[in-house]
Coordinates of C-alpha atoms and ligand atoms in Angstrom, one line a residue:
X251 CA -17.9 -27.0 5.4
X252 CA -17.6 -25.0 2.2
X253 CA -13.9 -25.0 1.0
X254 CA -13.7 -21.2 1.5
X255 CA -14.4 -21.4 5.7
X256 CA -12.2 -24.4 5.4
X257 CA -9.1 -22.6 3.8
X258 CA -10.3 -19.7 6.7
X259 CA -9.5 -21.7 8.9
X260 CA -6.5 -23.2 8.6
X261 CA -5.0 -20.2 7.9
X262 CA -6.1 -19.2 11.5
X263 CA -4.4 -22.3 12.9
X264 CA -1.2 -22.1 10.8
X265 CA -0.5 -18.8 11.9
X266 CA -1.6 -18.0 15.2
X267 CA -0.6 -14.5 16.5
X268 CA -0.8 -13.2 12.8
X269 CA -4.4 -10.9 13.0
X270 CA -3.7 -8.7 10.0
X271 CA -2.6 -11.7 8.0
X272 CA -6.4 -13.6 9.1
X273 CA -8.2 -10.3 8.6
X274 CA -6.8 -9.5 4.9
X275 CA -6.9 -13.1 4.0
X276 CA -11.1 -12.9 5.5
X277 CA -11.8 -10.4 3.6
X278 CA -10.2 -11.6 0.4
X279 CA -11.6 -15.3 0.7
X280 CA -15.4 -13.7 1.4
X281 CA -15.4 -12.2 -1.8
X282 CA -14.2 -15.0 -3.9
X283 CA -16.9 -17.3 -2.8
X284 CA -18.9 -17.1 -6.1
X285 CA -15.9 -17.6 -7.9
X286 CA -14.5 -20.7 -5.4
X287 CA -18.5 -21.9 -5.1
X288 CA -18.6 -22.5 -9.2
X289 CA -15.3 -24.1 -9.3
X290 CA -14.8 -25.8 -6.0
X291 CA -14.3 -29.4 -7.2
X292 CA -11.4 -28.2 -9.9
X293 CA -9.7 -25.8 -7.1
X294 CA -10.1 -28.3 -3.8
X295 CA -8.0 -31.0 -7.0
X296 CA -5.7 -28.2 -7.3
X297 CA -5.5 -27.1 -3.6
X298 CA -5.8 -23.8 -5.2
X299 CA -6.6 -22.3 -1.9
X300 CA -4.2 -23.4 -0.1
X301 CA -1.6 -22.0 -2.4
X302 CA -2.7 -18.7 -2.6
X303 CA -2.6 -18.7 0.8
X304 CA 1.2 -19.6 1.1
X305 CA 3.8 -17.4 0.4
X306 CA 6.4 -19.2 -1.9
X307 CA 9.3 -18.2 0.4
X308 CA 9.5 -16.2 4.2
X309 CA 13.1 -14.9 5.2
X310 CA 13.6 -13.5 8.5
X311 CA 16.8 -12.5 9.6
X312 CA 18.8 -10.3 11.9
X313 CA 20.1 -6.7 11.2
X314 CA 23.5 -5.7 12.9
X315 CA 23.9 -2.2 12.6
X316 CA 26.4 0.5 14.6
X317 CA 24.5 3.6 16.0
X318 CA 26.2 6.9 17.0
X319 CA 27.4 6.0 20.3
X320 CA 28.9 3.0 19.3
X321 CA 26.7 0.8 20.8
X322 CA 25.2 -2.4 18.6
X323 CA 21.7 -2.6 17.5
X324 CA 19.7 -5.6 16.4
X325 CA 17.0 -5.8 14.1
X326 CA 14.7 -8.2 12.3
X327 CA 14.5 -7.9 8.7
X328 CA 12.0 -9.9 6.6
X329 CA 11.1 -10.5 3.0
X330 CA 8.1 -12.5 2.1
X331 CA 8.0 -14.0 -1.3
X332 CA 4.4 -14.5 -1.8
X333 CA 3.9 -15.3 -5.5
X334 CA 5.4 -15.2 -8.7
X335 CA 2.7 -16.3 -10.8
X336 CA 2.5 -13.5 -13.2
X337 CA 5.5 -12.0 -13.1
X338 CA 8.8 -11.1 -10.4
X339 CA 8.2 -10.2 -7.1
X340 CA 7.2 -7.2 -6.1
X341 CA 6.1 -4.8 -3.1
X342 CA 7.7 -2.3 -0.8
X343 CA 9.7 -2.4 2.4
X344 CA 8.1 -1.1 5.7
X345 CA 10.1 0.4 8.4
X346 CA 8.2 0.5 11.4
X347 CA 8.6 -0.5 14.9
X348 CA 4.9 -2.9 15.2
X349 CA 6.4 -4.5 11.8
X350 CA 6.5 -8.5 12.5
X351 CA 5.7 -11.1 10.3
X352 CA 2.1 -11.2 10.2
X353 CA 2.1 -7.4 8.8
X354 CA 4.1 -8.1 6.3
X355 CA 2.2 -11.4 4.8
X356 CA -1.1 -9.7 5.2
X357 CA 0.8 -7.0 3.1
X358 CA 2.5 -9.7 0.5
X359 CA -0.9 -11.0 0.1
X360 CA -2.5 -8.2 -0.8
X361 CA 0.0 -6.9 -2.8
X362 CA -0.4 -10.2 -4.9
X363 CA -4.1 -9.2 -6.2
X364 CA -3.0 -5.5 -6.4
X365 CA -0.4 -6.2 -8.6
X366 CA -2.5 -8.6 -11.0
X367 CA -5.5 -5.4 -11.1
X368 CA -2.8 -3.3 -12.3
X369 CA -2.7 -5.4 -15.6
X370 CA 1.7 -5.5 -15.7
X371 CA 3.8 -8.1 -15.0
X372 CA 4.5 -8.4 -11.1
X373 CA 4.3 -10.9 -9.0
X374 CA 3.6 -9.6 -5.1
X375 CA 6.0 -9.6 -2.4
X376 CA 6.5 -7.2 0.8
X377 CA 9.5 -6.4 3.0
X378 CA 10.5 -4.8 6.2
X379 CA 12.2 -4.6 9.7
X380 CA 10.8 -3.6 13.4
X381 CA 14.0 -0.8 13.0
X382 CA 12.1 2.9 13.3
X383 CA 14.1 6.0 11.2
X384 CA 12.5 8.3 13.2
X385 CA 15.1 10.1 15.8
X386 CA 18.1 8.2 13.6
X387 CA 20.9 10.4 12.5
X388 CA 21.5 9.8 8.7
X389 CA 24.6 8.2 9.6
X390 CA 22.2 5.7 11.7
X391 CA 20.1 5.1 8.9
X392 CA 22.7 4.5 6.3
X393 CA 24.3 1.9 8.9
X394 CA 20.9 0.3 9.2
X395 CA 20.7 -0.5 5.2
X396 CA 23.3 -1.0 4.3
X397 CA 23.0 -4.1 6.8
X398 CA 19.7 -4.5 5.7
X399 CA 20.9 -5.3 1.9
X400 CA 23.8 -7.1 2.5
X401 CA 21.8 -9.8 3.3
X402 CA 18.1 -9.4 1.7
X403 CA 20.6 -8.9 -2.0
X404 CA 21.0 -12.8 -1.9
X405 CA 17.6 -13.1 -2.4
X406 CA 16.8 -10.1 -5.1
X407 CA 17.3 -9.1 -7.9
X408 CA 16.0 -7.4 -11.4
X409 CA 14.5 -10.2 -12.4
X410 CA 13.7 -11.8 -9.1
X411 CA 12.4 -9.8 -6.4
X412 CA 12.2 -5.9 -7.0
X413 CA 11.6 -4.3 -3.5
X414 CA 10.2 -0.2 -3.1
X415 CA 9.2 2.1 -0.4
X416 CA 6.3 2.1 1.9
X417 CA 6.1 3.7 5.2
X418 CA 9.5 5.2 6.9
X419 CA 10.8 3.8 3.5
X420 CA 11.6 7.2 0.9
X421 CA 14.0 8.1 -1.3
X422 CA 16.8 8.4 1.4
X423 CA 16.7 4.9 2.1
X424 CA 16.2 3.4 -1.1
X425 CA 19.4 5.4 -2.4
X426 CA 21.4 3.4 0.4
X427 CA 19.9 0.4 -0.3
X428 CA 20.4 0.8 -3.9
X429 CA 24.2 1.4 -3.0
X430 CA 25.2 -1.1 -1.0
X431 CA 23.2 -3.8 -3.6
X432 CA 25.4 -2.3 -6.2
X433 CA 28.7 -2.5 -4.0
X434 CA 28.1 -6.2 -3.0
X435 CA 26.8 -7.2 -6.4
X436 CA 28.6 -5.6 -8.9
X437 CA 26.0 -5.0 -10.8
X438 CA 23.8 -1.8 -12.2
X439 CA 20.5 -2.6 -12.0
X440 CA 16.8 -1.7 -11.4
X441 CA 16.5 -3.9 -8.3
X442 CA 14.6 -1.2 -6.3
X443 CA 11.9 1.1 -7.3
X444 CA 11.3 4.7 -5.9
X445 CA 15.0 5.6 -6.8
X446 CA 16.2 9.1 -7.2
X447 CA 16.3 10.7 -10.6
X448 CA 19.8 10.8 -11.0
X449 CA 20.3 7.2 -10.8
X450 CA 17.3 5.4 -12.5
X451 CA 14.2 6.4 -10.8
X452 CA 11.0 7.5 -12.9
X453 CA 9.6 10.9 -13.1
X454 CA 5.9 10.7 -11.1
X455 CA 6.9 7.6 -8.7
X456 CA 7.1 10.0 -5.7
X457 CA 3.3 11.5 -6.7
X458 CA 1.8 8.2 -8.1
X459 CA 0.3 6.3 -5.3
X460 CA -1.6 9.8 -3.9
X461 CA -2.2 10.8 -7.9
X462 CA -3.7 7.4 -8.8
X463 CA -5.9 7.6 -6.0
X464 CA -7.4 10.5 -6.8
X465 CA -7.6 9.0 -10.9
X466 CA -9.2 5.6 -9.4
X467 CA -11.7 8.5 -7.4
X468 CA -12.6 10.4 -9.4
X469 CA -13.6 7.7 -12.3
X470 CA -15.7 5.9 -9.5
X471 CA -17.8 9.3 -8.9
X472 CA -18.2 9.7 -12.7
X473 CA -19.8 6.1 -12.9
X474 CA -21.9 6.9 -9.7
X475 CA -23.0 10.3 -11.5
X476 CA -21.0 12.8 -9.1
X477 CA -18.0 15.1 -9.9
X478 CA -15.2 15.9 -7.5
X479 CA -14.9 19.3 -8.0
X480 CA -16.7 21.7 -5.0
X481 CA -16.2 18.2 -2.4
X482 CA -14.6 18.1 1.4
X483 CA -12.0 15.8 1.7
X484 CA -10.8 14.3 4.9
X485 CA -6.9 12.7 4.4
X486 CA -5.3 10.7 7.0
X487 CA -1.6 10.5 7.0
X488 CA 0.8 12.8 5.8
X489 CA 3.4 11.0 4.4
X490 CA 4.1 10.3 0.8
X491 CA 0.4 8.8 -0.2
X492 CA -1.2 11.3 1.9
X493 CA 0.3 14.3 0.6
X494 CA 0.6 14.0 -3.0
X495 CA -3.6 12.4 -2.8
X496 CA -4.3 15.9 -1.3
X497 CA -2.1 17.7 -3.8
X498 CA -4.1 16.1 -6.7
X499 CA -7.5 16.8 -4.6
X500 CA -6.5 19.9 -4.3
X501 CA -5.8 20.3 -8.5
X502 CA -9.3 18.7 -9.4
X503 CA -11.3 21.4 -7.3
X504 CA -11.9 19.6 -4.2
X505 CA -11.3 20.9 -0.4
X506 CA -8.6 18.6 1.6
X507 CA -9.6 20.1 5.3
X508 CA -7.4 17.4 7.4
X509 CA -4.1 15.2 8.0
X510 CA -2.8 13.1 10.6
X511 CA 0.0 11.8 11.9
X512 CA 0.9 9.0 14.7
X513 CA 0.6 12.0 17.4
X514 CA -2.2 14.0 16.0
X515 CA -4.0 15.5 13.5
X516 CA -4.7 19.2 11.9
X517 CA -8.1 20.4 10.8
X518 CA -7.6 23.6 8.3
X519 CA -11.4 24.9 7.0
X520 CA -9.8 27.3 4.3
X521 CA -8.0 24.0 3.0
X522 CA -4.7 22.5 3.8
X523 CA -1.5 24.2 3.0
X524 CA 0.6 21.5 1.3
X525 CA 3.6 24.2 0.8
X526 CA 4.1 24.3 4.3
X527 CA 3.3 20.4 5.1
X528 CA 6.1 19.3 2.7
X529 CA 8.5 21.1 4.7
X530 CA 7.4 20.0 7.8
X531 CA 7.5 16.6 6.6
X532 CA 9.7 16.1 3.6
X533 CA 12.7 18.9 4.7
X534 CA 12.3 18.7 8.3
X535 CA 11.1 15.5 9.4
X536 CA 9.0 16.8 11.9
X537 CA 5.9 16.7 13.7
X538 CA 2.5 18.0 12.1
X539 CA 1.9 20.2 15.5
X540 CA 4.1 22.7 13.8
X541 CA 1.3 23.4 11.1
X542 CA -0.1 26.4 13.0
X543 CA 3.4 28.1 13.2
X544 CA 2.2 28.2 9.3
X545 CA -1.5 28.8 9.8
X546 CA -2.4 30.2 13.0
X547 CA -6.3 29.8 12.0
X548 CA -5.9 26.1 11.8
X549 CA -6.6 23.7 14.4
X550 CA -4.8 21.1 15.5
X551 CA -5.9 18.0 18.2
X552 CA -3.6 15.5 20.0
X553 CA -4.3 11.7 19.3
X554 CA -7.0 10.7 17.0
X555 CA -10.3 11.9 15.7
X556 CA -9.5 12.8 11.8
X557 CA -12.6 11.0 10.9
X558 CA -15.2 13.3 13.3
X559 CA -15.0 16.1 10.7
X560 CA -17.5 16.9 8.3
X561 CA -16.6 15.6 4.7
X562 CA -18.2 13.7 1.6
X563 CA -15.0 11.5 0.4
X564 CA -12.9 10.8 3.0
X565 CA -9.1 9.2 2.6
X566 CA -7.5 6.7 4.9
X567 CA -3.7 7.3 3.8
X568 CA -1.9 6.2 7.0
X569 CA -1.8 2.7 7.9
X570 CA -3.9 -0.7 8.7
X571 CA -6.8 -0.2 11.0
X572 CA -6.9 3.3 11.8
X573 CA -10.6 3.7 10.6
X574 CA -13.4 2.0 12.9
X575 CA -16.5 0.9 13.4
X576 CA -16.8 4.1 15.7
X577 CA -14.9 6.1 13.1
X578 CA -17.2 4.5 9.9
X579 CA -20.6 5.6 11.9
X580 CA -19.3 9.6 12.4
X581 CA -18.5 9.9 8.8
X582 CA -21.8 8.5 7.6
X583 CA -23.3 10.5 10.7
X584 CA -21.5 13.6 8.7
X585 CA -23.0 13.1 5.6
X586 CA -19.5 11.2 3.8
X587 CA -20.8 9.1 0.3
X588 CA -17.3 8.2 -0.6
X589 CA -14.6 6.3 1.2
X590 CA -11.4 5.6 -0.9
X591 CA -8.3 3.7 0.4
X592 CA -4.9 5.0 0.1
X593 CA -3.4 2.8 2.6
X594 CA -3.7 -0.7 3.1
X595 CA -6.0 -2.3 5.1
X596 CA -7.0 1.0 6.9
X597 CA -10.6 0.4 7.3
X598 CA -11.8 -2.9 9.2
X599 CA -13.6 -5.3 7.9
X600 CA -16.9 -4.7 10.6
X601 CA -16.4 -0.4 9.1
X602 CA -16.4 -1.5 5.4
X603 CA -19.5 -3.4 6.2
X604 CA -21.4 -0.3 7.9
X605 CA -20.2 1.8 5.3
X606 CA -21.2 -0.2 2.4
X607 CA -24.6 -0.6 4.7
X608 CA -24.9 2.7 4.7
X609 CA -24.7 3.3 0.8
X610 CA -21.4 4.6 1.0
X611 CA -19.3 3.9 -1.8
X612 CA -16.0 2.7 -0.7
X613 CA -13.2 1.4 -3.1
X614 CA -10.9 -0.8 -1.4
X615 CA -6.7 -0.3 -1.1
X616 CA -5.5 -2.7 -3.3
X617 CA -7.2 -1.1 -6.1
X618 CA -7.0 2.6 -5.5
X619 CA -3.6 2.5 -4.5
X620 CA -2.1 0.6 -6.7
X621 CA -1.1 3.8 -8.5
X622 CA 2.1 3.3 -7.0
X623 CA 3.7 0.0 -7.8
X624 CA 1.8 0.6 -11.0
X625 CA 4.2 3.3 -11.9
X626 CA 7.1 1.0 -10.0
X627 CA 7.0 -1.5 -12.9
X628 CA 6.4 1.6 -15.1
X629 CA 10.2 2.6 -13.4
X630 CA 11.2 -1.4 -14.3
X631 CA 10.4 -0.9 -17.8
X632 CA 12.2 2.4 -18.4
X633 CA 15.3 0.5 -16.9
X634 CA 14.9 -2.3 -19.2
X635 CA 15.1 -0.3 -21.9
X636 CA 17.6 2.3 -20.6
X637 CA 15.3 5.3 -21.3
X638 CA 13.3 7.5 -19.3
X639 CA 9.9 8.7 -19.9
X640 CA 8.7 12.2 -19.6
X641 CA 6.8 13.1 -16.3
X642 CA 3.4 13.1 -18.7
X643 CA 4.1 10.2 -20.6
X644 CA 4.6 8.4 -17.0
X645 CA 1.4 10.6 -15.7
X646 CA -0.7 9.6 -18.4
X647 CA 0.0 6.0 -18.4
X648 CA -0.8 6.1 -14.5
X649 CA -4.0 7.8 -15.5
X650 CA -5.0 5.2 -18.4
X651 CA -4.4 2.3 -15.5
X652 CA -6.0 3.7 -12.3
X653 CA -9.3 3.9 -15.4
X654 CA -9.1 0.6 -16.4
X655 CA -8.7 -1.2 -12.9
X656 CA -12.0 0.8 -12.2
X657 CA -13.6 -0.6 -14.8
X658 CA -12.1 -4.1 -14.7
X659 CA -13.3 -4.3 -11.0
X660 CA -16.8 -2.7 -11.4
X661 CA -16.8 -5.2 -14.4
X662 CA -16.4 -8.0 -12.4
X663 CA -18.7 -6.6 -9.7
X664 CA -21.4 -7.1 -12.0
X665 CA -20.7 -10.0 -13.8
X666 CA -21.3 -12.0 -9.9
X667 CA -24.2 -9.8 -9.6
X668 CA -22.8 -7.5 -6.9
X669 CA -23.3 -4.4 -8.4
X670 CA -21.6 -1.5 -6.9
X671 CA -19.9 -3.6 -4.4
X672 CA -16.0 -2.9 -4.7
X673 CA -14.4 -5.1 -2.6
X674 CA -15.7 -7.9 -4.4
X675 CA -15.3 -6.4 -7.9
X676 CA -11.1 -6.3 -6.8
X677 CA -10.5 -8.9 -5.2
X678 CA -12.5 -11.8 -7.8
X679 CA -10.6 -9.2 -10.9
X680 CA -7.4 -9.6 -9.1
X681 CA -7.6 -13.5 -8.5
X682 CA -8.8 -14.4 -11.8
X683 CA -5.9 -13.7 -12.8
X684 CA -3.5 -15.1 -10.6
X685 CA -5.5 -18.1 -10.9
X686 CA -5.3 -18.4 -14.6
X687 CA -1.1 -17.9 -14.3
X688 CA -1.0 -20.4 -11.6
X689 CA -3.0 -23.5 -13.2
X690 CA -1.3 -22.8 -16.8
X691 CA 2.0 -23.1 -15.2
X692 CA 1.3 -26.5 -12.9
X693 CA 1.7 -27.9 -9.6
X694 CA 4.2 -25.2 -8.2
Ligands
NDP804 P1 5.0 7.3 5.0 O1 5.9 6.7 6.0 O2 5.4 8.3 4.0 O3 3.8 8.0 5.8 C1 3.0 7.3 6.7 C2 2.1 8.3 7.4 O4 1.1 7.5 8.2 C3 2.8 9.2 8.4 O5 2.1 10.4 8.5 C4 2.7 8.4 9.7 O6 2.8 9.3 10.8 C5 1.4 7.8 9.6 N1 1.4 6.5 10.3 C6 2.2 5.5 10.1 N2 1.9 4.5 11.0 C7 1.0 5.0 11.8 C8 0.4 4.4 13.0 N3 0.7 3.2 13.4 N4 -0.5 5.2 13.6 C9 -0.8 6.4 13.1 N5 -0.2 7.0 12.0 C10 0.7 6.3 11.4 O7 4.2 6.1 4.3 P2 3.4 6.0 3.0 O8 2.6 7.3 2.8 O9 4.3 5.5 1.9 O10 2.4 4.9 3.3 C11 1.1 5.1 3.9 C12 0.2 3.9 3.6 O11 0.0 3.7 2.2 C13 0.7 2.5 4.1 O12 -0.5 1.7 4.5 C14 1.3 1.9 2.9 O13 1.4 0.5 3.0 C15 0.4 2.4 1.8 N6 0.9 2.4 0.4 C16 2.1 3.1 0.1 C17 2.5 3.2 -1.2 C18 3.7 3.9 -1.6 O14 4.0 4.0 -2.8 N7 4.4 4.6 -0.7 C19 1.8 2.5 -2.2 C20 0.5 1.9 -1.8 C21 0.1 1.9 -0.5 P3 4.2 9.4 11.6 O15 5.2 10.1 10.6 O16 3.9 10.1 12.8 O17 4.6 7.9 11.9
2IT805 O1 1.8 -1.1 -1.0 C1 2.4 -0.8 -2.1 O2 1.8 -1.0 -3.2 C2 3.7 -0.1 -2.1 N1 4.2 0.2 -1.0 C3 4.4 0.2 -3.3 C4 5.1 -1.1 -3.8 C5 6.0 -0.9 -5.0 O3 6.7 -1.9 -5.4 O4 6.1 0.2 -5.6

């Protein structure tokens, strides 16, 4: 058996019930097989696979909290280490009632290769807890946090672990993280990303994951000889990647006709109104049904279905799995060429083949978002130095990287003679990397 089913494998039996985890670990492994196949005697020596495959460190551990009727809650909270090669750990913390441990290795792992294509110093590492923010009071949400970082703060740090937002995770709750790691520690440092101006954040954080999407987009239409400008877009989501990636789609010319949300999704045909979906989402927390008080001409459906409209680029910005095998065949029924991930994981592996199939050209998460923790250790380095960066200097930077991972991974496409093929271009671009780090520093 070739040592890349082999590894497949035992990840499967190590960590039963973990299906995300097997899936991104699949889809990561298939790609590296010309890179594994032409160095399979030095890596099986190193059990290089087998590494990777490991996170350094797992904690899992419970979260006491008070809500308003004075009646105790319990959560799990977790933090997966996964590797340190190239530089601290890094990767957000999801807030999410399905979050367990296999989401949030399959997360760490990818976040491992995302953070190597971004070309800075971070290791990868993901966080979170089963606890949902949606219905808390403040108050509720504070108490959560605050129990959430007096314990993960043994394990972080500035120069450690460095934790950031992801979904249900946003400025509010990294400002009471940020507190209580200060009260408990003492200290004053950039331990999270995603802060609030006032106390350390960056300038562009909050736009950078949707922003560098649209940079990482539009260079990959340039190289395949088509402009943005004049195009449909489809967006799931409408949360913080989903927003700003339609704000920016909006900006370069394009059309952004849907959004979705975990109880439906709106279809506008004059294009979205993203004044009136910030308020609905970022002031008032609430559902996206409310659009048509704004827009009485738009539509919107309960449930799924985002992916039945017509559109040529379409953007999963929600969460894993929410485009299908079913959902891959109506875009390329509809005419889509262009499927770019702002989430992770969202398309399966069985859609991303029928896309690809179908000469779609599909750029996978770890690349096109990794505008965001891009721009994260862009946050780490202004606190380093004590300075902050204008909102172009941080724009431009953002821009300059979402270019180059394009080109490193279309680069690295080629060089294995997959041509086009993006998946493979990211994922052997993001290992080489790690793998380099890893065997220069030993047996660790
Ligand atoms: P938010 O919490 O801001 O928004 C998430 C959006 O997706 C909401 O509209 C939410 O709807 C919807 N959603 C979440 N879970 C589900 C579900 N199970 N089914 C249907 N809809 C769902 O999160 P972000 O925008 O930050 O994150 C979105 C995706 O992007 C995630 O995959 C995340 O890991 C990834 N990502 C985030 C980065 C960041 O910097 N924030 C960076 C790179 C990737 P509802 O409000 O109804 O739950
Ligand atoms: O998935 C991701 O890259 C994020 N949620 C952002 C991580 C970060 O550290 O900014």
């Amino acid at each position: 058996m070739s040592y890349v089913d082999e590894v497949i494998e035992l990840v499967v039996k190590q960590n039963p019930s973990e299906p995300e985890f097997h899936q991104a670990v699949k889809e990561v492994l298939e790609s590296l097989r010309p890179v594994v196949d032409a160095n399979e005697e030095k890596f099986r020596r190193e059990a290089l696979l087998e590494r990777i495959v490991n996170p350094e460190r797992q904690l899992k551990f419970r979260i006491p909290w008070v809500d308003d009727k004075g009646q105790v809650q319990v959560n799990t909270g977790y933090r997966v280490q996964f590797n340190s090669s190239i530089g601290p750990y890094k990767g957000g913390l999801r807030l999410h009632p399905s979050v367990n441990l296999g989401i949030i290795k399959f997360l760490g792992f990818e976040q491992v290769f995302k953070n190597s294509l971004t070309g800075l110093p971070i290791g990868g590492g993901k966080g979170g807890s089963d606890f949902d923010p949606k219905g808390k009071s403040d108050r509720e949400v504070m108490a959560f946090c605050q129990s959430y970082m007096t314990e993960l703060c043994k394990y972080i740090g500035a120069d450690t672990d460095v934790p950031a937002g992801d979904i249900g995770t946003g400025a509010r709750e990294i400002g009471y993280l940020f507190g209580q790691y200060k009260r408990i520690k003492g200290v004053y440092e950039g331990v999270l990303t995603g802060k609030g101006l006032s106390y350390g954040g960056s300038l562009a954080r909050k736009e950078a994951t949707g922003y560098g999407l649209l940079y990482f987009t539009k260079e990959m239409l340039i190289a395949n000889g088509m402009d943005i400008a004049g195009k449909i877009v489809a967006v799931s989501g409408a949360g913080n990647v989903a927003i700003y990636a339609a704000e920016k789609a909006t900006e370069m010319g394009a059309k952004v006709v849907t959004l979705s949300d975990s109880t439906g999704w709106i279809y506008d045909a004059e294009g979205i109104d993203l004044d009136a979906v910030k308020e609905i989402k970022e002031v008032k927390r609430a559902r996206l049904s409310e659009y048509k008080n704004y827009r009485p001409n738009a539509e919107y459906h309960e449930g799924k279905g985002v992916w039945t409209v017509k559109c040529d680029i379409a953007l999963p910005c929600a969460t894993q799995n929410e485009l299908l095998i079913d959902d891959a065949k109506a875009l390329v029924a509809n005419g889509c060429k262009v499927v770019a991930e702002g989430a992770n994981m969202p398309t399966t592996i069985e859609a991303t083949e029928y896309l690809q199939s179908n000469g779609v050209i599909f750029a996978p998460g770890k690349a096109a978002n990794a505008g965001g923790v891009a721009t994260s250790a862009l946050e780490m380095s202004q606190n380093s130095e004590r300075l902050s960066w204008t909102f172009e200097e941080v724009d431009a930077k953002l821009q300059r990287i979402m270019v180059d991972i394009f080109h490193n991974l279309d680069a690295a496409a080629k060089k294995y003679g997959f041509e086009g093929n993006y998946v493979v271009g990211a994922n052997i671009a993001g290992f080489e990397k790690v793998v380099d780090a890893m065997l220069a520093q030993g047996v660790c």
